[in-house]
Amino acid sequence: MSIERRLSQVRARLSVAEESAGRVAGSVLLVAVSKFHSASAIREAYAAGQRHFGENYPQELARKAEELSDLPDITWHMIGNIQSNKAKLVAQHAHWIHTVDGPVIARELGKRAAQLGKTLPVLVEVNVGGEQQKHGCLPDALDTALAAIGAEPALQARGLMTVPPHTDDPAGAVPFFAALRRLRDGHGGAGTLPELSMGMSHDLEGAVAEGATLVRVGTAIFGERPAR
Ligand SMILES: *Cc1c(COP(=O)(O)O)cnc(C)c1O
């Protein structure tokens, strides 16, 4: 199936999800997660109207952003873990960063964005499931992460992001989406932190029902990921 066809299926799923959740049509932004997929696959999605793309690895993001710099208004979202020594690369190429998870990376990104004369919208990644192996700050550390972002004039805290524990049944993710939303409501609410980045190919409906404003969808748009 073509990327154009898959994309229109995902858009249709999003519309239905918005409608059944009583959300305004078009209020959820679709971020097409293109990690491991080629620049030509991204061009195909772009030609079908997609503008927002998500990448997980700083070098891959940089390579693709350069290769696709001829595409006007393509918007890059960094959705993978960021090591401090990659902060400069990310600040150069990402328009949004979903994965700030503590003071160290906040300071480094803030410094790099300032040097580039940019203001970067960022989200705090929260490990709502409290899983050992997952990135993201624990809910208890959210205040610290937000304060660190607040201390960086070149960063703007716009919301929260999460990757829930894996469950085969997409309904299993819903309590974690709800937890992220409650956490946001406990930290200033939607007025202060308007964005919730949650929901992927198999569970975007539940995320939209719980208030997602950004969904990160890879496989349902580009097909199975090739080996890296
Ligand atoms: C890969 C990835 C996605 C996309 O997952 P799919 O199941 O392919 O839709 C979303 N979010 C993050 C953080 C990812 O790493």
PDB file of C-alpha atoms and ligand atoms in Angstrom:
ATOM      1  CA  MET A   1       0.000   0.000   0.000  1.00  0.00           C
ATOM      2  CA  SER A   2       1.314   3.474  -0.838  1.00  0.00           C
ATOM      3  CA  ILE A   3       2.340   5.952   1.843  1.00  0.00           C
ATOM      4  CA  GLU A   4      -0.302   8.332   0.513  1.00  0.00           C
ATOM      5  CA  ARG A   5      -2.986   5.683   1.031  1.00  0.00           C
ATOM      6  CA  ARG A   6      -1.772   4.772   4.527  1.00  0.00           C
ATOM      7  CA  LEU A   7      -1.583   8.428   5.457  1.00  0.00           C
ATOM      8  CA  SER A   8      -5.165   9.003   4.443  1.00  0.00           C
ATOM      9  CA  GLN A   9      -6.220   5.993   6.531  1.00  0.00           C
ATOM     10  CA  VAL A  10      -4.430   7.411   9.573  1.00  0.00           C
ATOM     11  CA  ARG A  11      -6.005  10.819   9.000  1.00  0.00           C
ATOM     12  CA  ALA A  12      -9.404   9.128   8.832  1.00  0.00           C
ATOM     13  CA  ARG A  13      -8.711   7.298  12.121  1.00  0.00           C
ATOM     14  CA  LEU A  14      -7.725  10.606  13.711  1.00  0.00           C
ATOM     15  CA  SER A  15     -10.910  12.341  12.515  1.00  0.00           C
ATOM     16  CA  VAL A  16     -13.081   9.562  13.891  1.00  0.00           C
ATOM     17  CA  ALA A  17     -11.160   9.622  17.174  1.00  0.00           C
ATOM     18  CA  GLU A  18     -11.542  13.406  17.463  1.00  0.00           C
ATOM     19  CA  GLU A  19     -15.222  13.192  16.765  1.00  0.00           C
ATOM     20  CA  SER A  20     -15.945  10.367  19.192  1.00  0.00           C
ATOM     21  CA  ALA A  21     -13.966  12.143  21.902  1.00  0.00           C
ATOM     22  CA  GLY A  22     -15.914  15.352  21.318  1.00  0.00           C
ATOM     23  CA  ARG A  23     -12.714  17.110  20.272  1.00  0.00           C
ATOM     24  CA  VAL A  24     -12.589  19.887  17.688  1.00  0.00           C
ATOM     25  CA  ALA A  25     -11.836  18.526  14.192  1.00  0.00           C
ATOM     26  CA  GLY A  26      -8.172  19.064  13.381  1.00  0.00           C
ATOM     27  CA  SER A  27      -7.179  19.740  16.996  1.00  0.00           C
ATOM     28  CA  VAL A  28      -4.741  16.813  17.088  1.00  0.00           C
ATOM     29  CA  LEU A  29      -1.495  17.237  15.171  1.00  0.00           C
ATOM     30  CA  LEU A  30      -0.209  14.181  13.347  1.00  0.00           C
ATOM     31  CA  VAL A  31       3.553  13.705  13.660  1.00  0.00           C
ATOM     32  CA  ALA A  32       4.753  11.120  11.128  1.00  0.00           C
ATOM     33  CA  VAL A  33       7.547   9.126  12.758  1.00  0.00           C
ATOM     34  CA  SER A  34      10.084   8.463  10.025  1.00  0.00           C
ATOM     35  CA  LYS A  35      12.971   6.844  11.918  1.00  0.00           C
ATOM     36  CA  PHE A  36      14.891   4.290   9.796  1.00  0.00           C
ATOM     37  CA  HIS A  37      12.797   5.216   6.750  1.00  0.00           C
ATOM     38  CA  SER A  38      14.409   6.872   3.752  1.00  0.00           C
ATOM     39  CA  ALA A  39      14.349  10.509   2.779  1.00  0.00           C
ATOM     40  CA  SER A  40      12.384   9.479  -0.300  1.00  0.00           C
ATOM     41  CA  ALA A  41       9.662   7.962   1.901  1.00  0.00           C
ATOM     42  CA  ILE A  42       9.469  11.301   3.708  1.00  0.00           C
ATOM     43  CA  ARG A  43       9.201  13.104   0.364  1.00  0.00           C
ATOM     44  CA  GLU A  44       6.311  10.841  -0.520  1.00  0.00           C
ATOM     45  CA  ALA A  45       4.476  11.724   2.693  1.00  0.00           C
ATOM     46  CA  TYR A  46       5.279  15.399   2.179  1.00  0.00           C
ATOM     47  CA  ALA A  47       3.819  15.246  -1.332  1.00  0.00           C
ATOM     48  CA  ALA A  48       0.641  13.847   0.260  1.00  0.00           C
ATOM     49  CA  GLY A  49       0.407  16.924   2.488  1.00  0.00           C
ATOM     50  CA  GLN A  50       2.227  15.775   5.641  1.00  0.00           C
ATOM     51  CA  ARG A  51       4.418  18.484   7.189  1.00  0.00           C
ATOM     52  CA  HIS A  52       5.383  17.277  10.675  1.00  0.00           C
ATOM     53  CA  PHE A  53       7.924  14.463  11.032  1.00  0.00           C
ATOM     54  CA  GLY A  54       9.430  12.802  14.092  1.00  0.00           C
ATOM     55  CA  GLU A  55      12.934  11.378  14.395  1.00  0.00           C
ATOM     56  CA  ASN A  56      14.576   9.517  17.277  1.00  0.00           C
ATOM     57  CA  TYR A  57      18.307   9.827  16.617  1.00  0.00           C
ATOM     58  CA  PRO A  58      20.158  13.161  16.415  1.00  0.00           C
ATOM     59  CA  GLN A  59      22.469  12.167  13.561  1.00  0.00           C
ATOM     60  CA  GLU A  60      19.656  10.697  11.514  1.00  0.00           C
ATOM     61  CA  LEU A  61      17.606  13.845  12.127  1.00  0.00           C
ATOM     62  CA  ALA A  62      20.500  16.056  11.000  1.00  0.00           C
ATOM     63  CA  ARG A  63      21.162  13.997   7.882  1.00  0.00           C
ATOM     64  CA  LYS A  64      17.517  14.002   6.798  1.00  0.00           C
ATOM     65  CA  ALA A  65      16.921  17.666   7.652  1.00  0.00           C
ATOM     66  CA  GLU A  66      19.863  18.578   5.422  1.00  0.00           C
ATOM     67  CA  GLU A  67      18.830  16.230   2.646  1.00  0.00           C
ATOM     68  CA  LEU A  68      15.267  17.588   2.700  1.00  0.00           C
ATOM     69  CA  SER A  69      16.055  21.250   3.262  1.00  0.00           C
ATOM     70  CA  ASP A  70      14.500  22.062  -0.126  1.00  0.00           C
ATOM     71  CA  LEU A  71      11.029  21.248   1.295  1.00  0.00           C
ATOM     72  CA  PRO A  72       9.432  24.456   2.566  1.00  0.00           C
ATOM     73  CA  ASP A  73       7.822  24.338   6.013  1.00  0.00           C
ATOM     74  CA  ILE A  74       8.814  20.786   6.839  1.00  0.00           C
ATOM     75  CA  THR A  75       8.783  20.608  10.641  1.00  0.00           C
ATOM     76  CA  TRP A  76      11.037  18.255  12.617  1.00  0.00           C
ATOM     77  CA  HIS A  77      10.150  16.828  16.017  1.00  0.00           C
ATOM     78  CA  MET A  78      12.855  15.193  18.114  1.00  0.00           C
ATOM     79  CA  ILE A  79      11.174  12.290  19.911  1.00  0.00           C
ATOM     80  CA  GLY A  80      14.155  10.190  21.010  1.00  0.00           C
ATOM     81  CA  ASN A  81      16.482  10.329  23.984  1.00  0.00           C
ATOM     82  CA  ILE A  82      19.116  13.073  23.758  1.00  0.00           C
ATOM     83  CA  GLN A  83      22.644  12.730  25.135  1.00  0.00           C
ATOM     84  CA  SER A  84      24.220  16.026  26.183  1.00  0.00           C
ATOM     85  CA  ASN A  85      26.888  15.773  23.497  1.00  0.00           C
ATOM     86  CA  LYS A  86      24.130  15.683  20.857  1.00  0.00           C
ATOM     87  CA  ALA A  87      22.237  18.716  22.161  1.00  0.00           C
ATOM     88  CA  LYS A  88      23.864  21.055  19.662  1.00  0.00           C
ATOM     89  CA  LEU A  89      22.873  18.888  16.689  1.00  0.00           C
ATOM     90  CA  VAL A  90      19.301  18.645  17.972  1.00  0.00           C
ATOM     91  CA  ALA A  91      19.029  22.382  18.652  1.00  0.00           C
ATOM     92  CA  GLN A  92      20.245  23.033  15.107  1.00  0.00           C
ATOM     93  CA  HIS A  93      17.718  20.837  13.353  1.00  0.00           C
ATOM     94  CA  ALA A  94      14.646  20.204  15.522  1.00  0.00           C
ATOM     95  CA  HIS A  95      11.706  22.612  15.611  1.00  0.00           C
ATOM     96  CA  TRP A  96      10.124  20.794  18.565  1.00  0.00           C
ATOM     97  CA  ILE A  97      11.731  18.620  21.211  1.00  0.00           C
ATOM     98  CA  HIS A  98       9.501  16.074  22.988  1.00  0.00           C
ATOM     99  CA  THR A  99      12.148  14.450  25.136  1.00  0.00           C
ATOM    100  CA  VAL A 100      13.573  16.825  27.724  1.00  0.00           C
ATOM    101  CA  ASP A 101      13.722  14.765  30.903  1.00  0.00           C
ATOM    102  CA  GLY A 102      15.787  16.691  33.421  1.00  0.00           C
ATOM    103  CA  PRO A 103      17.975  19.690  34.287  1.00  0.00           C
ATOM    104  CA  VAL A 104      21.155  18.453  32.581  1.00  0.00           C
ATOM    105  CA  ILE A 105      19.671  18.190  29.105  1.00  0.00           C
ATOM    106  CA  ALA A 106      17.511  21.303  29.649  1.00  0.00           C
ATOM    107  CA  ARG A 107      20.597  23.384  30.417  1.00  0.00           C
ATOM    108  CA  GLU A 108      22.541  22.011  27.473  1.00  0.00           C
ATOM    109  CA  LEU A 109      19.679  22.524  24.987  1.00  0.00           C
ATOM    110  CA  GLY A 110      19.002  25.979  26.436  1.00  0.00           C
ATOM    111  CA  LYS A 111      22.625  26.971  25.948  1.00  0.00           C
ATOM    112  CA  ARG A 112      22.755  25.639  22.379  1.00  0.00           C
ATOM    113  CA  ALA A 113      19.432  27.173  21.338  1.00  0.00           C
ATOM    114  CA  ALA A 114      20.542  30.540  22.751  1.00  0.00           C
ATOM    115  CA  GLN A 115      23.792  30.348  20.773  1.00  0.00           C
ATOM    116  CA  LEU A 116      21.753  29.733  17.633  1.00  0.00           C
ATOM    117  CA  GLY A 117      19.420  32.627  18.435  1.00  0.00           C
ATOM    118  CA  LYS A 118      16.407  30.295  18.576  1.00  0.00           C
ATOM    119  CA  THR A 119      13.543  29.744  20.975  1.00  0.00           C
ATOM    120  CA  LEU A 120      12.647  26.061  21.035  1.00  0.00           C
ATOM    121  CA  PRO A 121       9.291  24.683  22.171  1.00  0.00           C
ATOM    122  CA  VAL A 122       9.922  21.623  24.342  1.00  0.00           C
ATOM    123  CA  LEU A 123       7.960  18.931  26.137  1.00  0.00           C
ATOM    124  CA  VAL A 124       8.973  17.008  29.222  1.00  0.00           C
ATOM    125  CA  GLU A 125       9.071  13.261  28.700  1.00  0.00           C
ATOM    126  CA  VAL A 126       7.522  11.550  31.696  1.00  0.00           C
ATOM    127  CA  ASN A 127       7.956   7.869  32.520  1.00  0.00           C
ATOM    128  CA  VAL A 128       4.400   7.508  33.819  1.00  0.00           C
ATOM    129  CA  GLY A 129       4.708   3.720  34.062  1.00  0.00           C
ATOM    130  CA  GLY A 130       7.813   4.027  36.251  1.00  0.00           C
ATOM    131  CA  GLU A 131       9.608   1.426  34.130  1.00  0.00           C
ATOM    132  CA  GLN A 132      13.297   0.835  34.961  1.00  0.00           C
ATOM    133  CA  GLN A 133      14.525   0.728  31.375  1.00  0.00           C
ATOM    134  CA  LYS A 134      12.531   3.714  30.067  1.00  0.00           C
ATOM    135  CA  HIS A 135      13.742   7.237  29.490  1.00  0.00           C
ATOM    136  CA  GLY A 136      11.810  10.179  30.855  1.00  0.00           C
ATOM    137  CA  CYS A 137      11.602  11.690  34.311  1.00  0.00           C
ATOM    138  CA  LEU A 138       9.507  10.069  36.997  1.00  0.00           C
ATOM    139  CA  PRO A 139       6.350  12.006  37.886  1.00  0.00           C
ATOM    140  CA  ASP A 140       7.969  13.160  41.154  1.00  0.00           C
ATOM    141  CA  ALA A 141      10.777  14.830  39.202  1.00  0.00           C
ATOM    142  CA  LEU A 142       8.514  16.803  36.874  1.00  0.00           C
ATOM    143  CA  ASP A 143       8.705  19.984  38.972  1.00  0.00           C
ATOM    144  CA  THR A 144      12.491  19.934  38.784  1.00  0.00           C
ATOM    145  CA  ALA A 145      12.478  19.416  35.015  1.00  0.00           C
ATOM    146  CA  LEU A 146       9.957  22.219  34.465  1.00  0.00           C
ATOM    147  CA  ALA A 147      11.923  24.591  36.689  1.00  0.00           C
ATOM    148  CA  ALA A 148      15.109  23.851  34.745  1.00  0.00           C
ATOM    149  CA  ILE A 149      13.338  24.610  31.453  1.00  0.00           C
ATOM    150  CA  GLY A 150      11.853  27.763  32.972  1.00  0.00           C
ATOM    151  CA  ALA A 151      15.374  28.945  33.779  1.00  0.00           C
ATOM    152  CA  GLU A 152      16.372  28.772  30.089  1.00  0.00           C
ATOM    153  CA  PRO A 153      15.213  31.826  28.120  1.00  0.00           C
ATOM    154  CA  ALA A 154      15.738  29.960  24.822  1.00  0.00           C
ATOM    155  CA  LEU A 155      13.409  27.093  25.791  1.00  0.00           C
ATOM    156  CA  GLN A 156       9.665  27.234  26.126  1.00  0.00           C
ATOM    157  CA  ALA A 157       7.897  24.464  28.092  1.00  0.00           C
ATOM    158  CA  ARG A 158       4.820  23.558  26.065  1.00  0.00           C
ATOM    159  CA  GLY A 159       3.635  20.291  27.543  1.00  0.00           C
ATOM    160  CA  LEU A 160       4.297  16.656  28.382  1.00  0.00           C
ATOM    161  CA  MET A 161       5.085  13.507  26.434  1.00  0.00           C
ATOM    162  CA  THR A 162       4.950   9.835  27.318  1.00  0.00           C
ATOM    163  CA  VAL A 163       5.524   6.366  25.928  1.00  0.00           C
ATOM    164  CA  PRO A 164       3.388   4.020  28.046  1.00  0.00           C
ATOM    165  CA  PRO A 165       4.441   0.479  28.942  1.00  0.00           C
ATOM    166  CA  HIS A 166       3.806  -1.897  26.073  1.00  0.00           C
ATOM    167  CA  THR A 167       0.543  -3.818  26.119  1.00  0.00           C
ATOM    168  CA  ASP A 168      -0.842  -5.955  23.291  1.00  0.00           C
ATOM    169  CA  ASP A 169      -4.286  -4.567  23.925  1.00  0.00           C
ATOM    170  CA  PRO A 170      -4.286  -0.840  23.013  1.00  0.00           C
ATOM    171  CA  ALA A 171      -6.781  -0.212  25.832  1.00  0.00           C
ATOM    172  CA  GLY A 172      -3.965  -1.038  28.254  1.00  0.00           C
ATOM    173  CA  ALA A 173      -2.311   2.292  27.446  1.00  0.00           C
ATOM    174  CA  VAL A 174      -5.324   4.418  28.342  1.00  0.00           C
ATOM    175  CA  PRO A 175      -4.682   4.623  32.118  1.00  0.00           C
ATOM    176  CA  PHE A 176      -1.170   5.917  31.379  1.00  0.00           C
ATOM    177  CA  PHE A 177      -2.499   8.546  28.966  1.00  0.00           C
ATOM    178  CA  ALA A 178      -4.988   9.586  31.638  1.00  0.00           C
ATOM    179  CA  ALA A 179      -2.152   9.747  34.174  1.00  0.00           C
ATOM    180  CA  LEU A 180      -0.163  12.093  31.912  1.00  0.00           C
ATOM    181  CA  ARG A 181      -3.163  14.335  31.523  1.00  0.00           C
ATOM    182  CA  ARG A 182      -3.748  14.470  35.304  1.00  0.00           C
ATOM    183  CA  LEU A 183      -0.098  15.254  35.834  1.00  0.00           C
ATOM    184  CA  ARG A 184      -0.404  18.151  33.405  1.00  0.00           C
ATOM    185  CA  ASP A 185      -3.575  19.312  35.159  1.00  0.00           C
ATOM    186  CA  GLY A 186      -1.632  19.279  38.427  1.00  0.00           C
ATOM    187  CA  HIS A 187       1.146  21.431  36.938  1.00  0.00           C
ATOM    188  CA  GLY A 188      -0.714  24.484  35.720  1.00  0.00           C
ATOM    189  CA  GLY A 189      -3.228  22.825  33.395  1.00  0.00           C
ATOM    190  CA  ALA A 190      -3.725  23.332  29.685  1.00  0.00           C
ATOM    191  CA  GLY A 191      -3.243  27.097  29.948  1.00  0.00           C
ATOM    192  CA  THR A 192       0.367  26.575  31.001  1.00  0.00           C
ATOM    193  CA  LEU A 193       1.162  23.263  29.300  1.00  0.00           C
ATOM    194  CA  PRO A 194      -1.170  22.995  26.294  1.00  0.00           C
ATOM    195  CA  GLU A 195       0.459  20.032  24.554  1.00  0.00           C
ATOM    196  CA  LEU A 196       0.171  16.328  25.342  1.00  0.00           C
ATOM    197  CA  SER A 197       2.290  14.128  23.056  1.00  0.00           C
ATOM    198  CA  MET A 198       0.914  10.610  23.402  1.00  0.00           C
ATOM    199  CA  GLY A 199      -0.457   7.844  21.197  1.00  0.00           C
ATOM    200  CA  MET A 200       1.220   5.838  18.446  1.00  0.00           C
ATOM    201  CA  SER A 201       0.097   3.581  15.578  1.00  0.00           C
ATOM    202  CA  HIS A 202      -1.789   1.038  17.665  1.00  0.00           C
ATOM    203  CA  ASP A 203      -3.229   3.237  20.404  1.00  0.00           C
ATOM    204  CA  LEU A 204      -3.854   6.728  19.016  1.00  0.00           C
ATOM    205  CA  GLU A 205      -7.623   6.523  19.607  1.00  0.00           C
ATOM    206  CA  GLY A 206      -7.225   6.108  23.371  1.00  0.00           C
ATOM    207  CA  ALA A 207      -4.709   8.939  23.457  1.00  0.00           C
ATOM    208  CA  VAL A 208      -7.035  11.316  21.612  1.00  0.00           C
ATOM    209  CA  ALA A 209      -9.834  10.395  24.022  1.00  0.00           C
ATOM    210  CA  GLU A 210      -7.545  11.383  26.918  1.00  0.00           C
ATOM    211  CA  GLY A 211      -6.564  14.739  25.416  1.00  0.00           C
ATOM    212  CA  ALA A 212      -3.554  14.152  23.142  1.00  0.00           C
ATOM    213  CA  THR A 213      -2.689  17.185  21.009  1.00  0.00           C
ATOM    214  CA  LEU A 214       0.218  15.490  19.221  1.00  0.00           C
ATOM    215  CA  VAL A 215       0.183  11.836  18.168  1.00  0.00           C
ATOM    216  CA  ARG A 216       3.378  10.149  16.963  1.00  0.00           C
ATOM    217  CA  VAL A 217       2.592   7.613  14.269  1.00  0.00           C
ATOM    218  CA  GLY A 218       5.210   5.600  12.388  1.00  0.00           C
ATOM    219  CA  THR A 219       4.274   2.092  11.260  1.00  0.00           C
ATOM    220  CA  ALA A 220       0.706   2.922  10.250  1.00  0.00           C
ATOM    221  CA  ILE A 221       2.070   5.537   7.806  1.00  0.00           C
ATOM    222  CA  PHE A 222       5.370   4.143   6.560  1.00  0.00           C
ATOM    223  CA  GLY A 223       4.875   0.392   7.108  1.00  0.00           C
ATOM    224  CA  GLU A 224       7.215  -1.815   9.121  1.00  0.00           C
ATOM    225  CA  ARG A 225      10.544  -0.188   9.889  1.00  0.00           C
ATOM    226  CA  PRO A 226      13.531  -1.530   7.974  1.00  0.00           C
ATOM    227  CA  ALA A 227      16.480  -2.666  10.117  1.00  0.00           C
ATOM    228  CA  ARG A 228      18.608   0.270  11.090  1.00  0.00           C
TER     229      ARG A 228
HETATM  230  C1  LIG B   1       9.035   4.798  16.977  1.00  0.00           C
HETATM  231  C2  LIG B   1       8.271   5.686  17.866  1.00  0.00           C
HETATM  232  C3  LIG B   1       6.925   6.023  17.601  1.00  0.00           C
HETATM  233  C4  LIG B   1       6.136   5.433  16.456  1.00  0.00           C
HETATM  234  O1  LIG B   1       5.738   4.140  16.774  1.00  0.00           O
HETATM  235  P1  LIG B   1       4.758   3.310  15.786  1.00  0.00           P
HETATM  236  O2  LIG B   1       4.313   2.184  16.640  1.00  0.00           O
HETATM  237  O3  LIG B   1       5.585   2.876  14.627  1.00  0.00           O
HETATM  238  O4  LIG B   1       3.658   4.206  15.393  1.00  0.00           O
HETATM  239  C5  LIG B   1       6.317   6.937  18.441  1.00  0.00           C
HETATM  240  N1  LIG B   1       6.949   7.474  19.498  1.00  0.00           N
HETATM  241  C6  LIG B   1       8.225   7.166  19.791  1.00  0.00           C
HETATM  242  C7  LIG B   1       8.872   7.797  20.971  1.00  0.00           C
HETATM  243  C8  LIG B   1       8.917   6.256  19.000  1.00  0.00           C
HETATM  244  O5  LIG B   1      10.177   5.944  19.321  1.00  0.00           O
END
